[in-house]
mmCIF file of C-alpha atoms in Angstrom:
data_model
loop_
_atom_site.group_PDB
_atom_site.id
_atom_site.type_symbol
_atom_site.label_atom_id
_atom_site.label_comp_id
_atom_site.label_asym_id
_atom_site.label_seq_id
_atom_site.Cartn_x
_atom_site.Cartn_y
_atom_site.Cartn_z
ATOM 1 C CA MET F 1 72.368 23.161 -22.324
ATOM 2 C CA THR F 2 71.066 19.724 -23.277
ATOM 3 C CA GLU F 3 67.478 18.529 -22.905
ATOM 4 C CA ASP F 4 68.385 16.168 -20.073
ATOM 5 C CA ASP F 5 70.585 18.659 -18.224
ATOM 6 C CA PRO F 6 69.339 18.682 -14.586
ATOM 7 C CA VAL F 7 70.138 22.393 -14.138
ATOM 8 C CA ALA F 8 67.216 24.843 -13.724
ATOM 9 C CA THR F 9 67.357 28.096 -15.664
ATOM 10 C CA ASP F 10 65.100 31.151 -15.234
ATOM 11 C CA ASP F 11 62.956 29.318 -12.663
ATOM 12 C CA LEU F 12 62.248 26.512 -15.144
ATOM 13 C CA LEU F 13 63.330 22.894 -14.943
ATOM 14 C CA THR F 14 64.564 20.891 -17.889
ATOM 15 C CA ILE F 15 62.642 17.748 -18.642
ATOM 16 C CA GLY F 16 65.396 15.682 -17.053
ATOM 17 C CA ALA F 17 65.375 17.663 -13.808
ATOM 18 C CA PHE F 18 61.595 17.719 -13.701
ATOM 19 C CA ALA F 19 61.380 13.984 -14.384
ATOM 20 C CA ALA F 20 63.754 13.288 -11.493
ATOM 21 C CA ARG F 21 61.755 15.478 -9.130
ATOM 22 C CA ALA F 22 58.411 13.972 -10.225
ATOM 23 C CA ARG F 23 59.872 10.440 -10.159
ATOM 24 C CA LEU F 24 58.805 9.865 -13.746
ATOM 25 C CA SER F 25 60.664 9.134 -16.937
ATOM 26 C CA ALA F 26 61.207 11.724 -19.647
ATOM 27 C CA LYS F 27 59.372 9.342 -21.974
ATOM 28 C CA ALA F 28 56.296 9.393 -19.732
ATOM 29 C CA LEU F 29 56.359 13.194 -19.613
ATOM 30 C CA ARG F 30 56.504 13.383 -23.409
ATOM 31 C CA LEU F 31 53.500 11.030 -23.556
ATOM 32 C CA TYR F 32 51.539 13.118 -21.047
ATOM 33 C CA ASP F 33 52.310 16.204 -23.104
ATOM 34 C CA ARG F 34 51.167 14.561 -26.313
ATOM 35 C CA LEU F 35 47.909 13.464 -24.662
ATOM 36 C CA GLY F 36 47.250 16.885 -23.168
ATOM 37 C CA LEU F 37 47.564 15.727 -19.560
ATOM 38 C CA LEU F 38 50.641 17.746 -18.629
ATOM 39 C CA ALA F 39 51.961 20.357 -21.017
ATOM 40 C CA PRO F 40 55.402 21.905 -20.477
ATOM 41 C CA ALA F 41 55.459 25.465 -19.196
ATOM 42 C CA TYR F 42 57.773 26.418 -22.046
ATOM 43 C CA VAL F 43 59.106 24.791 -25.228
ATOM 44 C CA ASP F 44 62.196 26.270 -26.898
ATOM 45 C CA GLU F 45 61.263 26.881 -30.526
ATOM 46 C CA LEU F 46 64.811 26.444 -31.766
ATOM 47 C CA THR F 47 65.796 23.310 -29.872
ATOM 48 C CA GLY F 48 62.396 21.796 -29.062
ATOM 49 C CA TYR F 49 63.530 21.323 -25.460
ATOM 50 C CA ARG F 50 60.720 21.168 -22.887
ATOM 51 C CA TYR F 51 60.825 23.082 -19.596
ATOM 52 C CA TYR F 52 58.553 22.744 -16.576
ATOM 53 C CA ARG F 53 57.773 24.762 -13.457
ATOM 54 C CA SER F 54 58.381 23.203 -10.075
ATOM 55 C CA ASP F 55 54.717 23.685 -9.144
ATOM 56 C CA GLN F 56 53.788 21.193 -11.890
ATOM 57 C CA VAL F 57 55.381 18.330 -9.971
ATOM 58 C CA GLU F 58 52.252 17.582 -7.958
ATOM 59 C CA ARG F 59 50.129 17.324 -11.105
ATOM 60 C CA ALA F 60 52.674 15.012 -12.713
ATOM 61 C CA ARG F 61 52.672 12.717 -9.686
ATOM 62 C CA LEU F 62 48.881 12.688 -9.589
ATOM 63 C CA VAL F 63 48.700 11.629 -13.237
ATOM 64 C CA ALA F 64 51.177 8.827 -12.560
ATOM 65 C CA LEU F 65 49.247 7.606 -9.510
ATOM 66 C CA LEU F 66 45.941 7.584 -11.372
ATOM 67 C CA ARG F 67 47.522 5.612 -14.197
ATOM 68 C CA GLN F 68 48.613 2.998 -11.639
ATOM 69 C CA LEU F 69 44.878 2.321 -11.160
ATOM 70 C CA ASP F 70 44.695 1.312 -14.853
ATOM 71 C CA MET F 71 42.528 4.371 -15.363
ATOM 72 C CA PRO F 72 41.900 5.317 -18.995
ATOM 73 C CA LEU F 73 43.629 8.508 -20.015
ATOM 74 C CA ALA F 74 40.328 10.256 -20.699
ATOM 75 C CA ARG F 75 39.217 9.620 -17.102
ATOM 76 C CA VAL F 76 42.611 10.772 -15.809
ATOM 77 C CA ALA F 77 42.157 14.031 -17.697
ATOM 78 C CA GLU F 78 38.699 14.581 -16.178
ATOM 79 C CA ILE F 79 40.022 14.147 -12.630
ATOM 80 C CA VAL F 80 43.183 16.176 -13.128
ATOM 81 C CA GLU F 81 41.280 19.075 -14.651
ATOM 82 C CA ALA F 82 38.816 19.092 -11.749
ATOM 83 C CA VAL F 83 41.583 19.191 -9.135
ATOM 84 C CA GLY F 84 42.461 22.787 -9.888
ATOM 85 C CA THR F 85 38.919 24.087 -9.392
ATOM 86 C CA ASP F 86 36.974 21.570 -7.316
ATOM 87 C CA GLY F 87 38.798 18.949 -5.283
ATOM 88 C CA ALA F 88 35.535 17.418 -4.078
ATOM 89 C CA LEU F 89 34.413 16.888 -7.660
ATOM 90 C CA ALA F 90 37.735 15.264 -8.492
ATOM 91 C CA ALA F 91 37.315 12.927 -5.505
ATOM 92 C CA GLU F 92 33.776 12.047 -6.613
ATOM 93 C CA ARG F 93 35.006 11.188 -10.087
ATOM 94 C CA LEU F 94 37.724 8.991 -8.627
ATOM 95 C CA ALA F 95 35.193 7.224 -6.387
ATOM 96 C CA ALA F 96 32.848 6.650 -9.329
ATOM 97 C CA TYR F 97 35.669 5.178 -11.402
ATOM 98 C CA TRP F 98 36.765 2.848 -8.616
ATOM 99 C CA ALA F 99 33.220 1.660 -7.901
ATOM 100 C CA GLY F 100 32.944 0.643 -11.534
ATOM 101 C CA ALA F 101 36.383 -0.976 -11.420
ATOM 102 C CA GLU F 102 35.481 -3.039 -8.341
ATOM 103 C CA GLU F 103 32.322 -4.258 -10.044
ATOM 104 C CA ARG F 104 34.350 -5.153 -13.124
ATOM 105 C CA PHE F 105 36.959 -6.991 -11.028
ATOM 106 C CA ALA F 106 34.267 -8.978 -9.238
ATOM 107 C CA SER F 107 32.743 -9.915 -12.576
ATOM 108 C CA GLN F 108 36.121 -10.925 -13.978
ATOM 109 C CA ARG F 109 36.873 -12.956 -10.843
ATOM 110 C CA ALA F 110 33.667 -14.920 -11.396
ATOM 111 C CA LEU F 111 34.587 -15.447 -15.045
ATOM 112 C CA VAL F 112 38.066 -16.735 -14.115
ATOM 113 C CA ALA F 113 36.486 -19.219 -11.702
ATOM 114 C CA TYR F 114 34.132 -20.412 -14.415
ATOM 115 C CA LEU F 115 36.913 -20.743 -16.993
ATOM 116 C CA ARG F 116 39.195 -22.617 -14.581
ATOM 117 C CA GLY F 117 36.505 -25.192 -14.089
ATOM 118 C CA ARG F 118 35.970 -25.508 -17.828
ATOM 119 C CA LEU F 119 39.694 -25.733 -18.621
ATOM 120 C CA THR F 120 40.498 -28.362 -15.997
ATOM 121 C CA GLY F 121 37.459 -30.434 -16.846
ATOM 122 C CA ARG F 122 36.676 -30.781 -13.145
ATOM 123 C CA ASP F 123 33.176 -30.383 -11.789
ATOM 124 C CA PRO F 124 33.370 -28.943 -8.273
ATOM 125 C CA ALA F 125 29.589 -28.925 -8.046
ATOM 126 C CA MET F 126 29.400 -32.693 -8.471
ATOM 127 C CA ASP F 127 32.451 -33.236 -6.246
ATOM 128 C CA ALA F 128 30.604 -31.629 -3.372
ATOM 129 C CA MET F 129 27.132 -32.973 -4.074
ATOM 130 C CA ASN F 130 27.525 -36.277 -2.252
ATOM 131 C CA ALA F 131 28.915 -34.549 0.826
ATOM 132 C CA THR F 132 25.962 -32.165 1.038
ATOM 133 C CA ASP F 133 23.124 -34.365 -0.214
ATOM 134 C CA GLY F 134 20.173 -34.738 2.116
ATOM 135 C CA ARG F 135 20.945 -31.907 4.475
ATOM 136 C CA ASN F 136 17.923 -29.891 5.566
ATOM 137 C CA SER F 137 17.585 -26.335 4.399
ATOM 138 C CA SER F 138 16.701 -23.458 6.697
ATOM 139 C CA ASN F 139 15.254 -21.127 4.061
ATOM 140 C CA GLY F 140 12.019 -22.871 3.158
ATOM 141 C CA THR F 141 13.337 -25.060 0.336
ATOM 142 C CA ASP F 142 13.120 -28.819 0.378
ATOM 143 C CA GLY F 143 16.772 -29.321 1.369
ATOM 144 C CA THR F 144 17.522 -31.853 -1.372
ATOM 145 C CA GLY F 145 21.189 -30.971 -1.473
ATOM 146 C CA GLY F 146 23.696 -28.388 -2.612
ATOM 147 C CA THR F 147 26.676 -27.932 -4.855
ATOM 148 C CA ASN F 148 29.327 -26.162 -2.832
ATOM 149 C CA ALA F 149 32.748 -25.988 -4.451
ATOM 150 C CA PRO F 150 35.075 -27.928 -2.107
ATOM 151 C CA ASP F 151 38.010 -25.530 -2.153
ATOM 152 C CA GLY F 152 36.449 -22.250 -3.228
ATOM 153 C CA ALA F 153 38.497 -22.153 -6.425
ATOM 154 C CA TYR F 154 35.431 -22.091 -8.626
ATOM 155 C CA GLY F 155 33.073 -20.014 -6.567
ATOM 156 C CA THR F 156 29.987 -21.497 -4.883
ATOM 157 C CA PHE F 157 26.694 -22.565 -6.410
ATOM 158 C CA VAL F 158 24.189 -24.053 -3.983
ATOM 159 C CA VAL F 159 21.329 -25.652 -5.912
ATOM 160 C CA GLU F 160 18.007 -26.092 -4.136
ATOM 161 C CA THR F 161 14.332 -26.326 -5.017
ATOM 162 C CA VAL F 162 11.340 -24.195 -4.161
ATOM 163 C CA ASP F 163 7.641 -24.486 -4.966
ATOM 164 C CA THR F 164 5.971 -21.376 -6.376
ATOM 165 C CA ALA F 165 2.257 -20.602 -6.490
ATOM 166 C CA GLU F 166 0.271 -19.670 -9.561
ATOM 167 C CA GLN F 167 0.705 -16.004 -10.452
ATOM 168 C CA VAL F 168 -0.854 -13.494 -12.802
ATOM 169 C CA VAL F 169 1.953 -11.555 -14.476
ATOM 170 C CA LEU F 170 2.325 -8.559 -16.720
ATOM 171 C CA THR F 171 4.717 -9.467 -19.508
ATOM 172 C CA GLN F 172 6.766 -7.998 -22.316
ATOM 173 C CA SER F 173 8.697 -10.107 -24.847
ATOM 174 C CA ARG F 174 11.450 -9.346 -27.316
ATOM 175 C CA HIS F 175 13.903 -11.045 -29.640
ATOM 176 C CA LEU F 176 17.385 -9.752 -28.772
ATOM 177 C CA LEU F 177 21.041 -10.767 -28.456
ATOM 178 C CA VAL F 178 22.920 -11.126 -25.189
ATOM 179 C CA ASP F 179 24.673 -7.743 -25.354
ATOM 180 C CA GLU F 180 21.255 -6.052 -25.476
ATOM 181 C CA LEU F 181 19.937 -7.895 -22.425
ATOM 182 C CA PRO F 182 21.140 -5.705 -19.522
ATOM 183 C CA THR F 183 19.564 -2.538 -20.886
ATOM 184 C CA TRP F 184 16.380 -4.229 -22.014
ATOM 185 C CA ILE F 185 15.804 -6.152 -18.786
ATOM 186 C CA GLY F 186 16.047 -3.004 -16.681
ATOM 187 C CA ALA F 187 13.841 -0.972 -19.021
ATOM 188 C CA SER F 188 11.170 -3.636 -19.554
ATOM 189 C CA LEU F 189 10.862 -4.556 -15.883
ATOM 190 C CA GLY F 190 10.650 -0.858 -15.051
ATOM 191 C CA ARG F 191 7.757 -0.388 -17.485
ATOM 192 C CA LEU F 192 5.936 -3.442 -16.166
ATOM 193 C CA GLU F 193 6.391 -2.355 -12.554
ATOM 194 C CA GLU F 194 4.798 0.974 -13.464
ATOM 195 C CA GLY F 195 1.843 -0.979 -14.797
ATOM 196 C CA ALA F 196 1.741 -3.171 -11.697
ATOM 197 C CA ALA F 197 1.462 -0.048 -9.545
ATOM 198 C CA VAL F 198 -2.073 0.511 -10.879
ATOM 199 C CA CYS F 199 -2.926 -3.192 -10.662
ATOM 200 C CA GLY F 200 -2.810 -3.561 -6.902
ATOM 201 C CA GLY F 201 1.003 -3.463 -6.772
ATOM 202 C CA THR F 202 3.601 -6.155 -7.394
ATOM 203 C CA ALA F 203 2.902 -9.545 -5.834
ATOM 204 C CA GLY F 204 6.293 -11.199 -6.114
ATOM 205 C CA ALA F 205 9.806 -10.926 -7.467
ATOM 206 C CA PRO F 206 10.082 -9.947 -11.142
ATOM 207 C CA PHE F 207 11.649 -12.526 -13.434
ATOM 208 C CA VAL F 208 12.865 -13.020 -16.989
ATOM 209 C CA VAL F 209 12.008 -16.182 -18.932
ATOM 210 C CA TYR F 210 14.189 -17.387 -21.810
ATOM 211 C CA HIS F 211 11.948 -19.206 -24.280
ATOM 212 C CA SER F 212 14.971 -19.943 -26.457
ATOM 213 C CA GLU F 213 18.692 -19.334 -26.071
ATOM 214 C CA VAL F 214 19.883 -15.728 -25.889
ATOM 215 C CA SER F 215 23.560 -15.477 -26.783
ATOM 216 C CA LEU F 216 25.895 -13.692 -29.165
ATOM 217 C CA GLU F 217 24.234 -15.561 -32.044
ATOM 218 C CA SER F 218 20.756 -16.551 -30.794
ATOM 219 C CA ASP F 219 18.025 -13.985 -30.107
ATOM 220 C CA GLY F 220 15.578 -15.763 -27.821
ATOM 221 C CA PRO F 221 12.938 -14.479 -27.319
ATOM 222 C CA ALA F 222 13.160 -13.327 -23.716
ATOM 223 C CA GLU F 223 10.099 -12.424 -21.659
ATOM 224 C CA SER F 224 10.071 -10.023 -18.709
ATOM 225 C CA CYS F 225 7.417 -10.789 -16.091
ATOM 226 C CA VAL F 226 6.104 -8.882 -13.070
ATOM 227 C CA PRO F 227 3.542 -10.596 -10.778
ATOM 228 C CA VAL F 228 0.557 -8.419 -9.885
ATOM 229 C CA ALA F 229 -1.809 -8.421 -6.923
ATOM 230 C CA ASP F 230 -5.066 -7.662 -8.808
ATOM 231 C CA PRO F 231 -5.614 -9.995 -11.790
ATOM 232 C CA ASP F 232 -8.740 -8.163 -13.025
ATOM 233 C CA ALA F 233 -6.966 -4.808 -12.965
ATOM 234 C CA ALA F 234 -4.018 -6.379 -14.789
ATOM 235 C CA ARG F 235 -6.270 -7.615 -17.571
ATOM 236 C CA ARG F 236 -7.888 -4.173 -17.879
ATOM 237 C CA TRP F 237 -4.479 -2.513 -17.962
ATOM 238 C CA ALA F 238 -3.243 -4.892 -20.645
ATOM 239 C CA ALA F 239 -6.363 -4.277 -22.736
ATOM 240 C CA GLU F 240 -6.171 -0.494 -22.388
ATOM 241 C CA GLN F 241 -2.435 0.232 -22.425
ATOM 242 C CA GLY F 242 -0.542 -2.982 -22.821
ATOM 243 C CA ARG F 243 -0.817 -3.176 -26.592
ATOM 244 C CA ALA F 244 0.680 0.304 -27.024
ATOM 245 C CA ARG F 245 3.537 -0.693 -24.726
ATOM 246 C CA GLY F 246 3.984 -4.103 -26.318
ATOM 247 C CA ALA F 247 2.932 -5.728 -23.046
ATOM 248 C CA GLY F 248 0.385 -8.360 -22.105
ATOM 249 C CA VAL F 249 -0.906 -10.414 -19.218
ATOM 250 C CA ARG F 250 -0.879 -14.172 -18.613
ATOM 251 C CA VAL F 251 -1.070 -16.769 -15.871
ATOM 252 C CA GLU F 252 2.235 -18.259 -14.730
ATOM 253 C CA PRO F 253 1.374 -21.733 -13.395
ATOM 254 C CA ALA F 254 2.500 -23.133 -10.078
ATOM 255 C CA ARG F 255 5.931 -24.707 -10.493
ATOM 256 C CA ARG F 256 8.756 -26.427 -8.689
ATOM 257 C CA LEU F 257 11.981 -24.585 -9.481
ATOM 258 C CA ALA F 258 15.537 -25.859 -9.150
ATOM 259 C CA TYR F 259 17.658 -22.775 -8.655
ATOM 260 C CA ALA F 260 21.050 -21.355 -7.725
ATOM 261 C CA ARG F 261 21.443 -17.959 -6.075
ATOM 262 C CA ILE F 262 24.089 -15.680 -7.595
ATOM 263 C CA THR F 263 25.648 -12.296 -6.923
ATOM 264 C CA LYS F 264 25.403 -9.148 -8.983
ATOM 265 C CA ALA F 265 28.883 -9.781 -10.406
ATOM 266 C CA GLN F 266 27.876 -13.280 -11.505
ATOM 267 C CA VAL F 267 24.843 -12.046 -13.437
ATOM 268 C CA ALA F 268 27.093 -10.843 -16.275
ATOM 269 C CA TYR F 269 27.426 -13.004 -19.373
ATOM 270 C CA PRO F 270 29.167 -15.447 -19.697
ATOM 271 C CA GLN F 271 29.704 -15.776 -15.922
ATOM 272 C CA ILE F 272 26.028 -16.546 -15.416
ATOM 273 C CA ALA F 273 26.448 -19.587 -17.657
ATOM 274 C CA ALA F 274 28.347 -21.320 -14.843
ATOM 275 C CA ALA F 275 25.333 -21.063 -12.551
ATOM 276 C CA PHE F 276 22.914 -22.323 -15.201
ATOM 277 C CA GLU F 277 25.235 -25.259 -15.903
ATOM 278 C CA ALA F 278 25.460 -26.089 -12.189
ATOM 279 C CA VAL F 279 21.659 -26.214 -11.963
ATOM 280 C CA GLU F 280 21.392 -28.365 -15.092
ATOM 281 C CA ARG F 281 23.967 -30.834 -13.740
ATOM 282 C CA TRP F 282 22.155 -30.990 -10.420
ATOM 283 C CA ILE F 283 18.860 -31.737 -12.179
ATOM 284 C CA ALA F 284 20.389 -34.448 -14.360
ATOM 285 C CA ALA F 285 22.164 -36.103 -11.400
ATOM 286 C CA ARG F 286 18.822 -36.538 -9.598
ATOM 287 C CA GLY F 287 16.928 -37.833 -12.594
ATOM 288 C CA LEU F 288 14.587 -34.846 -12.672
ATOM 289 C CA GLU F 289 12.986 -33.500 -15.839
ATOM 290 C CA VAL F 290 13.121 -29.910 -17.025
ATOM 291 C CA VAL F 291 9.498 -28.975 -17.820
ATOM 292 C CA GLY F 292 9.770 -25.339 -18.862
ATOM 293 C CA PRO F 293 12.103 -22.584 -19.988
ATOM 294 C CA CYS F 294 14.905 -21.361 -17.733
ATOM 295 C CA ARG F 295 14.594 -18.028 -15.969
ATOM 296 C CA GLU F 296 16.269 -15.390 -13.818
ATOM 297 C CA VAL F 297 14.387 -14.205 -10.722
ATOM 298 C CA TYR F 298 15.456 -10.766 -9.496
ATOM 299 C CA PHE F 299 14.616 -10.543 -5.788
ATOM 300 C CA ALA F 300 16.882 -7.642 -4.692
ATOM 301 C CA ASP F 301 17.250 -3.931 -5.394
ATOM 302 C CA TRP F 302 19.708 -4.000 -8.301
ATOM 303 C CA ASP F 303 20.842 -0.379 -7.989
ATOM 304 C CA ALA F 304 21.500 -0.634 -4.246
ATOM 305 C CA ALA F 305 23.354 -3.956 -4.458
ATOM 306 C CA GLY F 306 27.146 -4.278 -4.488
ATOM 307 C CA PRO F 307 29.075 -6.693 -6.741
ATOM 308 C CA GLU F 308 29.169 -9.443 -4.098
ATOM 309 C CA ASP F 309 25.531 -9.094 -2.972
ATOM 310 C CA PRO F 310 23.045 -11.856 -3.945
ATOM 311 C CA VAL F 311 20.496 -10.428 -6.370
ATOM 312 C CA CYS F 312 19.227 -13.196 -8.622
ATOM 313 C CA ASP F 313 18.168 -16.852 -8.773
ATOM 314 C CA VAL F 314 18.830 -18.762 -11.995
ATOM 315 C CA ALA F 315 16.240 -21.486 -12.246
ATOM 316 C CA PHE F 316 14.640 -24.293 -14.253
ATOM 317 C CA PRO F 317 11.101 -25.651 -13.726
ATOM 318 C CA VAL F 318 11.407 -29.354 -12.890
ATOM 319 C CA ALA F 319 9.295 -32.442 -12.292
ATOM 320 C CA SER F 320 10.255 -35.863 -10.996
#
């Protein structure tokens, strides 16, 4: 008998016969064995030949299908192991993996759009500006124009302006690099919202101000801000507990903001850079002046939002 002989002996299948039945290659089966995903039922000690049971075919096909999703082998192992004892758990693990994959794909799609624009040297925002300039807005902004990409190849960034009122905000600042931002933003805004709960509640969308560049090399600082309804209570809270939490309170002045609304997928770095650049170009084209640090305004429930849902405005304070 040879290792690739398709004849079954003693209710076992040779690796060649099993591979044919599972529609996999013998090489793939050897890899799955080495990684602990699918061990042979029997290995001949003298010849080293591998033998499989026919009831292992379904597992082999499942492993192959999961790998077609570009699933890491460790995640494949978690799902395959759960199948034998809890199919519902296996399905939940698959769903969790795919939800993360869809978010990653959406983020990568936004990055490709951004890079295509950079590589071609074209500016779809400016291409579309003249066609959209002067149209009235229906969402309370001043309707001074937009920057829709003409063919959708680069995504869409509509730049508008809005006037904001003076606000009292609880704040927390930190020097950090861009890879630390996602965790810190969520944690710091969460702490400030807890403080706002005893200060009459939140009185507007939380936002993050970048007082200097935050990138792979530059560490800001960044400042998380949560508007509060009761200024006096906010000052008491900051005096009593803010110092221990590294938080404070200040007045955010009334401003005119030029902003672009982006999706959850576009918030990721460096995709978000495309939106900031679109706003900067829009400001420069109209002869406006940037009069304060840029910011991200988070107006939606981040956890409940999907990759394509709008969650954030990237903005610059401006004056004519």
